[in-house]
Amino acid sequence: MQAEQRVVVVGAGMAGVQTAVALREQGFTGTVTLIGAEPHQPYDRPPLSKAVLLGKAEDSAFDVDFEALSIDLRLGLDVTGLRADDHEIETEAGPVPYDVLVLATGAEPITLPGTEGVPGVHLLRTLDDAARLRPVLERRHDIVVVGAGWIGAEFATAAREAGCAVTVVEAADRPLAGALPAEVAAPMARWYEESGAELLTHARVESVEPGTVVLTDGRRLPADAVVVGIGARPATRWLTGSGIALGADGSVTADDRLRTSLPDVYAVGDCASFPSARYGARLLVHHWDNALQGPRTVAADIIGETPTVYDPVPYFWSEQFGRFVQYAGHHAGAAELVRRGDPADPSWSVLWLNDGALVAVLAVGRPRDLAQGRKLIESGARLDPTRATDPSVPLKAAVE
């Protein structure tokens, strides 16, 4: 039966590629078709805001021999709809039938209202985006970055490294306002100043004119280029009317085996949320590690192995302003915050505890804290807060 099964994976980013590869690695013998909207060979995204953007690498293509794995790669093909009753997806080139469908369409950047089609306004999500921005950095232009989140910080870092004048506009009172609490993120504001970038908080964009960004308070910022990094949403609009259940955030609401509300359809990566028993919440994780781990669960379920529940400890990293920032867990609802080290120093960590159990860790230049903390979260270990506060004590030695 398996040899006759047709698995179609929509989306050729990390989650889609890893799903196709995991199917073969786990012994699937049926047909695997991987469909990507972009014409490029499937590639990894993290280098876009670093090596590719700065011209240190031409691309970041995955080192996967799709032909050797008998994966039918169909690139430059937009998928426009899903007809579940017919077990078909709609594409520009006509319908594609499936026995099992995997949704791995990722996320799409949120645009700044009123800037669609305005010359000099950029997003940074695709290889083509990075290619358009590379000459901007090479010419050392005045650049305005809208949004001081993870992408905004990474782009500002690269732009300063390239010698550009950078102003970052953030509506909130601090960087990373949507990701971290004030007492953790506020000290990061000085990273911008130290790098030579100007960070404007409580600032909103009124309009973008040629060469200028106009703020709502009347300030006018010189801008040869504007880079928008105000978040992303699951790329699921093409599923409207398909019968696939979507959450208020636009994510496909998968179950704990990453199955969707429709039979024979899975969802993985940035486009899917999943229930976490560990955290008692539905999680939508827009990070690389989630796109790497989820495909193994999907592949095993398709093949028919003993079902495994998908409930990872979320993990991500960011390189910004000369610092390596790592995070593991989920801190929403945590009762206690424990600091390890001074945020004014080059390296420090923050722990979040619930009833003494470690639920999340943020590590700046302390990779050992992250590695040990991640394992302690997975095991549900309880920490002695007093010992955990001492940065000279290894986290694993602070377990009660």
PDB file of N, CA and C in Angstrom, residues 223-318:
ATOM      1  N   ALA A 223      15.957  58.567   4.518  1.00  0.00           N
ATOM      2  CA  ALA A 223      15.888  57.121   4.280  1.00  0.00           C
ATOM      3  C   ALA A 223      16.060  56.833   2.795  1.00  0.00           C
ATOM      4  N   ASP A 224      17.272  56.414   2.433  1.00  0.00           N
ATOM      5  CA  ASP A 224      17.466  55.915   1.063  1.00  0.00           C
ATOM      6  C   ASP A 224      16.754  54.578   0.884  1.00  0.00           C
ATOM      7  N   ALA A 225      16.594  53.862   2.014  1.00  0.00           N
ATOM      8  CA  ALA A 225      15.886  52.583   1.992  1.00  0.00           C
ATOM      9  C   ALA A 225      15.169  52.393   3.321  1.00  0.00           C
ATOM     10  N   VAL A 226      14.036  51.704   3.257  1.00  0.00           N
ATOM     11  CA  VAL A 226      13.242  51.393   4.453  1.00  0.00           C
ATOM     12  C   VAL A 226      13.074  49.886   4.500  1.00  0.00           C
ATOM     13  N   VAL A 227      13.447  49.290   5.624  1.00  0.00           N
ATOM     14  CA  VAL A 227      13.299  47.845   5.802  1.00  0.00           C
ATOM     15  C   VAL A 227      12.255  47.606   6.882  1.00  0.00           C
ATOM     16  N   VAL A 228      11.215  46.850   6.537  1.00  0.00           N
ATOM     17  CA  VAL A 228      10.090  46.625   7.441  1.00  0.00           C
ATOM     18  C   VAL A 228      10.230  45.260   8.104  1.00  0.00           C
ATOM     19  N   GLY A 229      10.258  45.262   9.429  1.00  0.00           N
ATOM     20  CA  GLY A 229      10.336  44.016  10.188  1.00  0.00           C
ATOM     21  C   GLY A 229       9.372  44.057  11.356  1.00  0.00           C
ATOM     22  N   ILE A 230       8.084  44.047  11.050  1.00  0.00           N
ATOM     23  CA  ILE A 230       7.061  44.210  12.098  1.00  0.00           C
ATOM     24  C   ILE A 230       6.289  42.918  12.353  1.00  0.00           C
ATOM     25  N   GLY A 231       6.889  41.811  11.983  1.00  0.00           N
ATOM     26  CA  GLY A 231       6.256  40.535  12.284  1.00  0.00           C
ATOM     27  C   GLY A 231       5.863  39.754  11.057  1.00  0.00           C
ATOM     28  N   ALA A 232       5.314  38.577  11.300  1.00  0.00           N
ATOM     29  CA  ALA A 232       4.895  37.682  10.220  1.00  0.00           C
ATOM     30  C   ALA A 232       3.634  36.950  10.642  1.00  0.00           C
ATOM     31  N   ARG A 233       2.887  36.495   9.653  1.00  0.00           N
ATOM     32  CA  ARG A 233       1.686  35.713   9.922  1.00  0.00           C
ATOM     33  C   ARG A 233       1.751  34.427   9.105  1.00  0.00           C
ATOM     34  N   PRO A 234       1.108  33.360   9.586  1.00  0.00           N
ATOM     35  CA  PRO A 234       1.126  32.113   8.826  1.00  0.00           C
ATOM     36  C   PRO A 234       0.611  32.315   7.398  1.00  0.00           C
ATOM     37  N   ALA A 235       1.299  31.721   6.448  1.00  0.00           N
ATOM     38  CA  ALA A 235       0.917  31.852   5.033  1.00  0.00           C
ATOM     39  C   ALA A 235      -0.180  30.836   4.714  1.00  0.00           C
ATOM     40  N   THR A 236      -1.393  31.162   5.145  1.00  0.00           N
ATOM     41  CA  THR A 236      -2.505  30.205   5.047  1.00  0.00           C
ATOM     42  C   THR A 236      -3.735  30.780   4.352  1.00  0.00           C
ATOM     43  N   ARG A 237      -3.624  31.983   3.805  1.00  0.00           N
ATOM     44  CA  ARG A 237      -4.819  32.587   3.211  1.00  0.00           C
ATOM     45  C   ARG A 237      -5.366  31.767   2.046  1.00  0.00           C
ATOM     46  N   TRP A 238      -4.491  31.009   1.417  1.00  0.00           N
ATOM     47  CA  TRP A 238      -4.931  30.182   0.288  1.00  0.00           C
ATOM     48  C   TRP A 238      -5.829  29.040   0.735  1.00  0.00           C
ATOM     49  N   LEU A 239      -5.906  28.795   2.037  1.00  0.00           N
ATOM     50  CA  LEU A 239      -6.739  27.707   2.566  1.00  0.00           C
ATOM     51  C   LEU A 239      -8.163  28.157   2.901  1.00  0.00           C
ATOM     52  N   THR A 240      -8.465  29.426   2.714  1.00  0.00           N
ATOM     53  CA  THR A 240      -9.811  29.927   3.001  1.00  0.00           C
ATOM     54  C   THR A 240     -10.855  29.127   2.215  1.00  0.00           C
ATOM     55  N   GLY A 241     -11.856  28.637   2.914  1.00  0.00           N
ATOM     56  CA  GLY A 241     -12.917  27.870   2.265  1.00  0.00           C
ATOM     57  C   GLY A 241     -12.589  26.416   2.031  1.00  0.00           C
ATOM     58  N   SER A 242     -11.426  25.964   2.475  1.00  0.00           N
ATOM     59  CA  SER A 242     -11.000  24.586   2.218  1.00  0.00           C
ATOM     60  C   SER A 242     -11.548  23.598   3.239  1.00  0.00           C
ATOM     61  N   GLY A 243     -12.017  24.117   4.380  1.00  0.00           N
ATOM     62  CA  GLY A 243     -12.439  23.231   5.457  1.00  0.00           C
ATOM     63  C   GLY A 243     -11.368  23.013   6.497  1.00  0.00           C
ATOM     64  N   ILE A 244     -10.156  23.505   6.248  1.00  0.00           N
ATOM     65  CA  ILE A 244      -9.079  23.419   7.232  1.00  0.00           C
ATOM     66  C   ILE A 244      -9.363  24.417   8.350  1.00  0.00           C
ATOM     67  N   ALA A 245      -9.322  23.955   9.588  1.00  0.00           N
ATOM     68  CA  ALA A 245      -9.556  24.837  10.736  1.00  0.00           C
ATOM     69  C   ALA A 245      -8.337  25.719  10.957  1.00  0.00           C
ATOM     70  N   LEU A 246      -8.591  27.037  11.052  1.00  0.00           N
ATOM     71  CA  LEU A 246      -7.536  28.014  11.299  1.00  0.00           C
ATOM     72  C   LEU A 246      -7.810  28.735  12.616  1.00  0.00           C
ATOM     73  N   GLY A 247      -6.751  29.103  13.320  1.00  0.00           N
ATOM     74  CA  GLY A 247      -6.890  29.869  14.542  1.00  0.00           C
ATOM     75  C   GLY A 247      -7.042  31.352  14.247  1.00  0.00           C
ATOM     76  N   ALA A 248      -7.313  32.130  15.281  1.00  0.00           N
ATOM     77  CA  ALA A 248      -7.457  33.574  15.124  1.00  0.00           C
ATOM     78  C   ALA A 248      -6.174  34.209  14.603  1.00  0.00           C
ATOM     79  N   ASP A 249      -5.038  33.568  14.869  1.00  0.00           N
ATOM     80  CA  ASP A 249      -3.749  34.081  14.397  1.00  0.00           C
ATOM     81  C   ASP A 249      -3.432  33.644  12.974  1.00  0.00           C
ATOM     82  N   GLY A 250      -4.361  32.932  12.346  1.00  0.00           N
ATOM     83  CA  GLY A 250      -4.160  32.469  10.977  1.00  0.00           C
ATOM     84  C   GLY A 250      -3.474  31.136  10.854  1.00  0.00           C
ATOM     85  N   SER A 251      -3.073  30.555  11.973  1.00  0.00           N
ATOM     86  CA  SER A 251      -2.355  29.280  11.920  1.00  0.00           C
ATOM     87  C   SER A 251      -3.308  28.113  11.695  1.00  0.00           C
ATOM     88  N   VAL A 252      -2.804  27.078  11.045  1.00  0.00           N
ATOM     89  CA  VAL A 252      -3.526  25.819  10.957  1.00  0.00           C
ATOM     90  C   VAL A 252      -3.488  25.185  12.347  1.00  0.00           C
ATOM     91  N   THR A 253      -4.651  24.889  12.896  1.00  0.00           N
ATOM     92  CA  THR A 253      -4.697  24.354  14.262  1.00  0.00           C
ATOM     93  C   THR A 253      -4.523  22.832  14.216  1.00  0.00           C
ATOM     94  N   ALA A 254      -3.269  22.423  14.245  1.00  0.00           N
ATOM     95  CA  ALA A 254      -2.941  20.996  14.210  1.00  0.00           C
ATOM     96  C   ALA A 254      -3.126  20.382  15.591  1.00  0.00           C
ATOM     97  N   ASP A 255      -3.202  19.038  15.636  1.00  0.00           N
ATOM     98  CA  ASP A 255      -3.296  18.365  16.929  1.00  0.00           C
ATOM     99  C   ASP A 255      -1.898  17.980  17.402  1.00  0.00           C
ATOM    100  N   ASP A 256      -1.822  17.157  18.444  1.00  0.00           N
ATOM    101  CA  ASP A 256      -0.508  16.854  19.022  1.00  0.00           C
ATOM    102  C   ASP A 256       0.302  15.864  18.191  1.00  0.00           C
ATOM    103  N   ARG A 257      -0.231  15.452  17.031  1.00  0.00           N
ATOM    104  CA  ARG A 257       0.549  14.676  16.060  1.00  0.00           C
ATOM    105  C   ARG A 257       0.683  15.450  14.754  1.00  0.00           C
ATOM    106  N   LEU A 258       0.328  16.737  14.809  1.00  0.00           N
ATOM    107  CA  LEU A 258       0.411  17.669  13.681  1.00  0.00           C
ATOM    108  C   LEU A 258      -0.546  17.305  12.551  1.00  0.00           C
ATOM    109  N   ARG A 259      -1.672  16.652  12.922  1.00  0.00           N
ATOM    110  CA  ARG A 259      -2.745  16.397  11.971  1.00  0.00           C
ATOM    111  C   ARG A 259      -3.694  17.596  11.983  1.00  0.00           C
ATOM    112  N   THR A 260      -4.251  17.932  10.830  1.00  0.00           N
ATOM    113  CA  THR A 260      -5.189  19.045  10.749  1.00  0.00           C
ATOM    114  C   THR A 260      -6.609  18.539  10.964  1.00  0.00           C
ATOM    115  N   SER A 261      -7.575  19.444  10.790  1.00  0.00           N
ATOM    116  CA  SER A 261      -8.983  19.082  10.970  1.00  0.00           C
ATOM    117  C   SER A 261      -9.511  18.228   9.825  1.00  0.00           C
ATOM    118  N   LEU A 262      -8.757  18.112   8.739  1.00  0.00           N
ATOM    119  CA  LEU A 262      -9.173  17.288   7.602  1.00  0.00           C
ATOM    120  C   LEU A 262      -8.381  15.986   7.580  1.00  0.00           C
ATOM    121  N   PRO A 263      -9.002  14.901   7.173  1.00  0.00           N
ATOM    122  CA  PRO A 263      -8.271  13.630   7.092  1.00  0.00           C
ATOM    123  C   PRO A 263      -7.169  13.694   6.039  1.00  0.00           C
ATOM    124  N   ASP A 264      -6.078  13.009   6.333  1.00  0.00           N
ATOM    125  CA  ASP A 264      -4.950  12.878   5.402  1.00  0.00           C
ATOM    126  C   ASP A 264      -4.219  14.191   5.147  1.00  0.00           C
ATOM    127  N   VAL A 265      -4.410  15.183   6.018  1.00  0.00           N
ATOM    128  CA  VAL A 265      -3.726  16.465   5.851  1.00  0.00           C
ATOM    129  C   VAL A 265      -3.003  16.817   7.154  1.00  0.00           C
ATOM    130  N   TYR A 266      -1.703  17.100   7.046  1.00  0.00           N
ATOM    131  CA  TYR A 266      -0.865  17.494   8.184  1.00  0.00           C
ATOM    132  C   TYR A 266      -0.409  18.939   7.978  1.00  0.00           C
ATOM    133  N   ALA A 267       0.071  19.547   9.063  1.00  0.00           N
ATOM    134  CA  ALA A 267       0.639  20.893   8.967  1.00  0.00           C
ATOM    135  C   ALA A 267       1.849  20.979   9.889  1.00  0.00           C
ATOM    136  N   VAL A 268       2.904  21.646   9.404  1.00  0.00           N
ATOM    137  CA  VAL A 268       4.165  21.653  10.139  1.00  0.00           C
ATOM    138  C   VAL A 268       4.887  22.977   9.920  1.00  0.00           C
ATOM    139  N   GLY A 269       5.673  23.391  10.913  1.00  0.00           N
ATOM    140  CA  GLY A 269       6.471  24.603  10.774  1.00  0.00           C
ATOM    141  C   GLY A 269       5.715  25.867  11.134  1.00  0.00           C
ATOM    142  N   ASP A 270       6.114  26.974  10.508  1.00  0.00           N
ATOM    143  CA  ASP A 270       5.602  28.302  10.858  1.00  0.00           C
ATOM    144  C   ASP A 270       4.114  28.482  10.592  1.00  0.00           C
ATOM    145  N   CYS A 271       3.517  27.644   9.740  1.00  0.00           N
ATOM    146  CA  CYS A 271       2.106  27.834   9.396  1.00  0.00           C
ATOM    147  C   CYS A 271       1.179  27.134  10.382  1.00  0.00           C
ATOM    148  N   ALA A 272       1.717  26.358  11.312  1.00  0.00           N
ATOM    149  CA  ALA A 272       0.882  25.506  12.169  1.00  0.00           C
ATOM    150  C   ALA A 272       1.090  25.811  13.644  1.00  0.00           C
ATOM    151  N   SER A 273      -0.001  25.785  14.395  1.00  0.00           N
ATOM    152  CA  SER A 273       0.091  25.805  15.860  1.00  0.00           C
ATOM    153  C   SER A 273      -0.232  24.408  16.367  1.00  0.00           C
ATOM    154  N   PHE A 274       0.226  24.124  17.583  1.00  0.00           N
ATOM    155  CA  PHE A 274       0.019  22.789  18.144  1.00  0.00           C
ATOM    156  C   PHE A 274      -0.217  22.911  19.646  1.00  0.00           C
ATOM    157  N   PRO A 275      -0.968  21.978  20.237  1.00  0.00           N
ATOM    158  CA  PRO A 275      -1.234  22.034  21.672  1.00  0.00           C
ATOM    159  C   PRO A 275      -0.041  21.497  22.450  1.00  0.00           C
ATOM    160  N   SER A 276       0.395  22.255  23.447  1.00  0.00           N
ATOM    161  CA  SER A 276       1.506  21.818  24.294  1.00  0.00           C
ATOM    162  C   SER A 276       0.987  21.436  25.665  1.00  0.00           C
ATOM    163  N   ALA A 277       1.056  20.152  25.999  1.00  0.00           N
ATOM    164  CA  ALA A 277       0.681  19.713  27.344  1.00  0.00           C
ATOM    165  C   ALA A 277       1.688  20.242  28.359  1.00  0.00           C
ATOM    166  N   ARG A 278       2.929  20.397  27.935  1.00  0.00           N
ATOM    167  CA  ARG A 278       3.985  20.892  28.817  1.00  0.00           C
ATOM    168  C   ARG A 278       3.648  22.285  29.339  1.00  0.00           C
ATOM    169  N   TYR A 279       3.092  23.124  28.451  1.00  0.00           N
ATOM    170  CA  TYR A 279       2.815  24.512  28.827  1.00  0.00           C
ATOM    171  C   TYR A 279       1.328  24.829  28.961  1.00  0.00           C
ATOM    172  N   GLY A 280       0.477  23.845  28.686  1.00  0.00           N
ATOM    173  CA  GLY A 280      -0.948  24.068  28.838  1.00  0.00           C
ATOM    174  C   GLY A 280      -1.475  25.151  27.928  1.00  0.00           C
ATOM    175  N   ALA A 281      -0.911  25.232  26.720  1.00  0.00           N
ATOM    176  CA  ALA A 281      -1.303  26.282  25.782  1.00  0.00           C
ATOM    177  C   ALA A 281      -1.075  25.803  24.357  1.00  0.00           C
ATOM    178  N   ARG A 282      -1.751  26.457  23.419  1.00  0.00           N
ATOM    179  CA  ARG A 282      -1.496  26.199  21.999  1.00  0.00           C
ATOM    180  C   ARG A 282      -0.370  27.127  21.573  1.00  0.00           C
ATOM    181  N   LEU A 283       0.672  26.566  20.977  1.00  0.00           N
ATOM    182  CA  LEU A 283       1.855  27.335  20.624  1.00  0.00           C
ATOM    183  C   LEU A 283       1.959  27.520  19.104  1.00  0.00           C
ATOM    184  N   LEU A 284       2.317  28.722  18.708  1.00  0.00           N
ATOM    185  CA  LEU A 284       2.664  29.028  17.318  1.00  0.00           C
ATOM    186  C   LEU A 284       4.111  29.495  17.344  1.00  0.00           C
ATOM    187  N   VAL A 285       5.006  28.672  16.823  1.00  0.00           N
ATOM    188  CA  VAL A 285       6.442  28.907  16.960  1.00  0.00           C
ATOM    189  C   VAL A 285       7.032  29.216  15.595  1.00  0.00           C
ATOM    190  N   HIS A 286       7.427  30.471  15.379  1.00  0.00           N
ATOM    191  CA  HIS A 286       8.005  30.886  14.105  1.00  0.00           C
ATOM    192  C   HIS A 286       9.524  30.835  14.170  1.00  0.00           C
ATOM    193  N   HIS A 287      10.056  29.649  14.386  1.00  0.00           N
ATOM    194  CA  HIS A 287      11.506  29.552  14.490  1.00  0.00           C
ATOM    195  C   HIS A 287      12.015  28.272  13.832  1.00  0.00           C
ATOM    196  N   TRP A 288      13.297  28.330  13.465  1.00  0.00           N
ATOM    197  CA  TRP A 288      13.964  27.304  12.675  1.00  0.00           C
ATOM    198  C   TRP A 288      13.883  25.926  13.312  1.00  0.00           C
ATOM    199  N   ASP A 289      14.088  25.842  14.611  1.00  0.00           N
ATOM    200  CA  ASP A 289      14.144  24.534  15.271  1.00  0.00           C
ATOM    201  C   ASP A 289      12.805  23.803  15.193  1.00  0.00           C
ATOM    202  N   ASN A 290      11.715  24.548  15.267  1.00  0.00           N
ATOM    203  CA  ASN A 290      10.383  23.947  15.137  1.00  0.00           C
ATOM    204  C   ASN A 290      10.195  23.345  13.745  1.00  0.00           C
ATOM    205  N   ALA A 291      10.708  24.049  12.737  1.00  0.00           N
ATOM    206  CA  ALA A 291      10.621  23.548  11.360  1.00  0.00           C
ATOM    207  C   ALA A 291      11.528  22.351  11.128  1.00  0.00           C
ATOM    208  N   LEU A 292      12.515  22.175  11.981  1.00  0.00           N
ATOM    209  CA  LEU A 292      13.409  21.017  11.876  1.00  0.00           C
ATOM    210  C   LEU A 292      12.839  19.802  12.585  1.00  0.00           C
ATOM    211  N   GLN A 293      12.214  20.007  13.754  1.00  0.00           N
ATOM    212  CA  GLN A 293      11.763  18.887  14.578  1.00  0.00           C
ATOM    213  C   GLN A 293      10.417  18.314  14.137  1.00  0.00           C
ATOM    214  N   GLY A 294       9.477  19.187  13.813  1.00  0.00           N
ATOM    215  CA  GLY A 294       8.127  18.731  13.490  1.00  0.00           C
ATOM    216  C   GLY A 294       8.045  17.700  12.370  1.00  0.00           C
ATOM    217  N   PRO A 295       8.831  17.861  11.295  1.00  0.00           N
ATOM    218  CA  PRO A 295       8.751  16.900  10.189  1.00  0.00           C
ATOM    219  C   PRO A 295       8.977  15.446  10.591  1.00  0.00           C
ATOM    220  N   ARG A 296       9.787  15.197  11.610  1.00  0.00           N
ATOM    221  CA  ARG A 296      10.024  13.805  12.021  1.00  0.00           C
ATOM    222  C   ARG A 296       8.736  13.186  12.571  1.00  0.00           C
ATOM    223  N   THR A 297       7.977  13.991  13.318  1.00  0.00           N
ATOM    224  CA  THR A 297       6.700  13.507  13.842  1.00  0.00           C
ATOM    225  C   THR A 297       5.730  13.232  12.707  1.00  0.00           C
ATOM    226  N   VAL A 298       5.667  14.155  11.744  1.00  0.00           N
ATOM    227  CA  VAL A 298       4.757  13.994  10.605  1.00  0.00           C
ATOM    228  C   VAL A 298       5.113  12.751   9.803  1.00  0.00           C
ATOM    229  N   ALA A 299       6.389  12.581   9.487  1.00  0.00           N
ATOM    230  CA  ALA A 299       6.816  11.443   8.678  1.00  0.00           C
ATOM    231  C   ALA A 299       6.489  10.128   9.370  1.00  0.00           C
ATOM    232  N   ALA A 300       6.749  10.044  10.667  1.00  0.00           N
ATOM    233  CA  ALA A 300       6.470   8.808  11.406  1.00  0.00           C
ATOM    234  C   ALA A 300       4.984   8.493  11.399  1.00  0.00           C
ATOM    235  N   ASP A 301       4.151   9.514  11.513  1.00  0.00           N
ATOM    236  CA  ASP A 301       2.707   9.298  11.535  1.00  0.00           C
ATOM    237  C   ASP A 301       2.195   8.853  10.167  1.00  0.00           C
ATOM    238  N   ILE A 302       2.744   9.428   9.113  1.00  0.00           N
ATOM    239  CA  ILE A 302       2.340   9.044   7.761  1.00  0.00           C
ATOM    240  C   ILE A 302       2.707   7.584   7.502  1.00  0.00           C
ATOM    241  N   ILE A 303       3.895   7.204   7.910  1.00  0.00           N
ATOM    242  CA  ILE A 303       4.368   5.840   7.674  1.00  0.00           C
ATOM    243  C   ILE A 303       3.587   4.828   8.499  1.00  0.00           C
ATOM    244  N   GLY A 304       3.039   5.280   9.626  1.00  0.00           N
ATOM    245  CA  GLY A 304       2.237   4.388  10.453  1.00  0.00           C
ATOM    246  C   GLY A 304       2.971   3.826  11.639  1.00  0.00           C
ATOM    247  N   GLU A 305       4.067   4.485  12.015  1.00  0.00           N
ATOM    248  CA  GLU A 305       4.781   4.046  13.208  1.00  0.00           C
ATOM    249  C   GLU A 305       3.952   4.379  14.449  1.00  0.00           C
ATOM    250  N   THR A 306       4.381   3.894  15.592  1.00  0.00           N
ATOM    251  CA  THR A 306       3.689   4.186  16.838  1.00  0.00           C
ATOM    252  C   THR A 306       3.590   5.699  17.001  1.00  0.00           C
ATOM    253  N   PRO A 307       2.382   6.233  17.163  1.00  0.00           N
ATOM    254  CA  PRO A 307       2.211   7.690  17.227  1.00  0.00           C
ATOM    255  C   PRO A 307       3.059   8.315  18.331  1.00  0.00           C
ATOM    256  N   THR A 308       3.679   9.442  17.991  1.00  0.00           N
ATOM    257  CA  THR A 308       4.434  10.198  18.976  1.00  0.00           C
ATOM    258  C   THR A 308       3.823  11.590  19.101  1.00  0.00           C
ATOM    259  N   VAL A 309       3.724  12.061  20.332  1.00  0.00           N
ATOM    260  CA  VAL A 309       3.161  13.386  20.582  1.00  0.00           C
ATOM    261  C   VAL A 309       4.220  14.443  20.310  1.00  0.00           C
ATOM    262  N   TYR A 310       3.823  15.494  19.620  1.00  0.00           N
ATOM    263  CA  TYR A 310       4.746  16.598  19.338  1.00  0.00           C
ATOM    264  C   TYR A 310       4.591  17.664  20.410  1.00  0.00           C
ATOM    265  N   ASP A 311       5.559  17.750  21.301  1.00  0.00           N
ATOM    266  CA  ASP A 311       5.506  18.733  22.385  1.00  0.00           C
ATOM    267  C   ASP A 311       6.934  19.137  22.750  1.00  0.00           C
ATOM    268  N   PRO A 312       7.638  19.806  21.819  1.00  0.00           N
ATOM    269  CA  PRO A 312       9.039  20.150  22.063  1.00  0.00           C
ATOM    270  C   PRO A 312       9.176  21.332  23.009  1.00  0.00           C
ATOM    271  N   VAL A 313      10.376  21.510  23.515  1.00  0.00           N
ATOM    272  CA  VAL A 313      10.725  22.755  24.199  1.00  0.00           C
ATOM    273  C   VAL A 313      11.155  23.728  23.100  1.00  0.00           C
ATOM    274  N   PRO A 314      10.368  24.773  22.819  1.00  0.00           N
ATOM    275  CA  PRO A 314      10.736  25.699  21.734  1.00  0.00           C
ATOM    276  C   PRO A 314      12.136  26.283  21.950  1.00  0.00           C
ATOM    277  N   TYR A 315      12.844  26.464  20.856  1.00  0.00           N
ATOM    278  CA  TYR A 315      14.212  26.982  20.928  1.00  0.00           C
ATOM    279  C   TYR A 315      14.490  27.877  19.733  1.00  0.00           C
ATOM    280  N   PHE A 316      15.199  28.971  19.972  1.00  0.00           N
ATOM    281  CA  PHE A 316      15.683  29.771  18.850  1.00  0.00           C
ATOM    282  C   PHE A 316      16.921  30.550  19.282  1.00  0.00           C
ATOM    283  N   TRP A 317      17.577  31.134  18.296  1.00  0.00           N
ATOM    284  CA  TRP A 317      18.752  31.947  18.568  1.00  0.00           C
ATOM    285  C   TRP A 317      18.748  33.162  17.653  1.00  0.00           C
ATOM    286  N   SER A 318      19.516  34.160  18.017  1.00  0.00           N
ATOM    287  CA  SER A 318      19.649  35.368  17.215  1.00  0.00           C
ATOM    288  C   SER A 318      21.043  35.933  17.416  1.00  0.00           C
TER     289      SER A 318
END
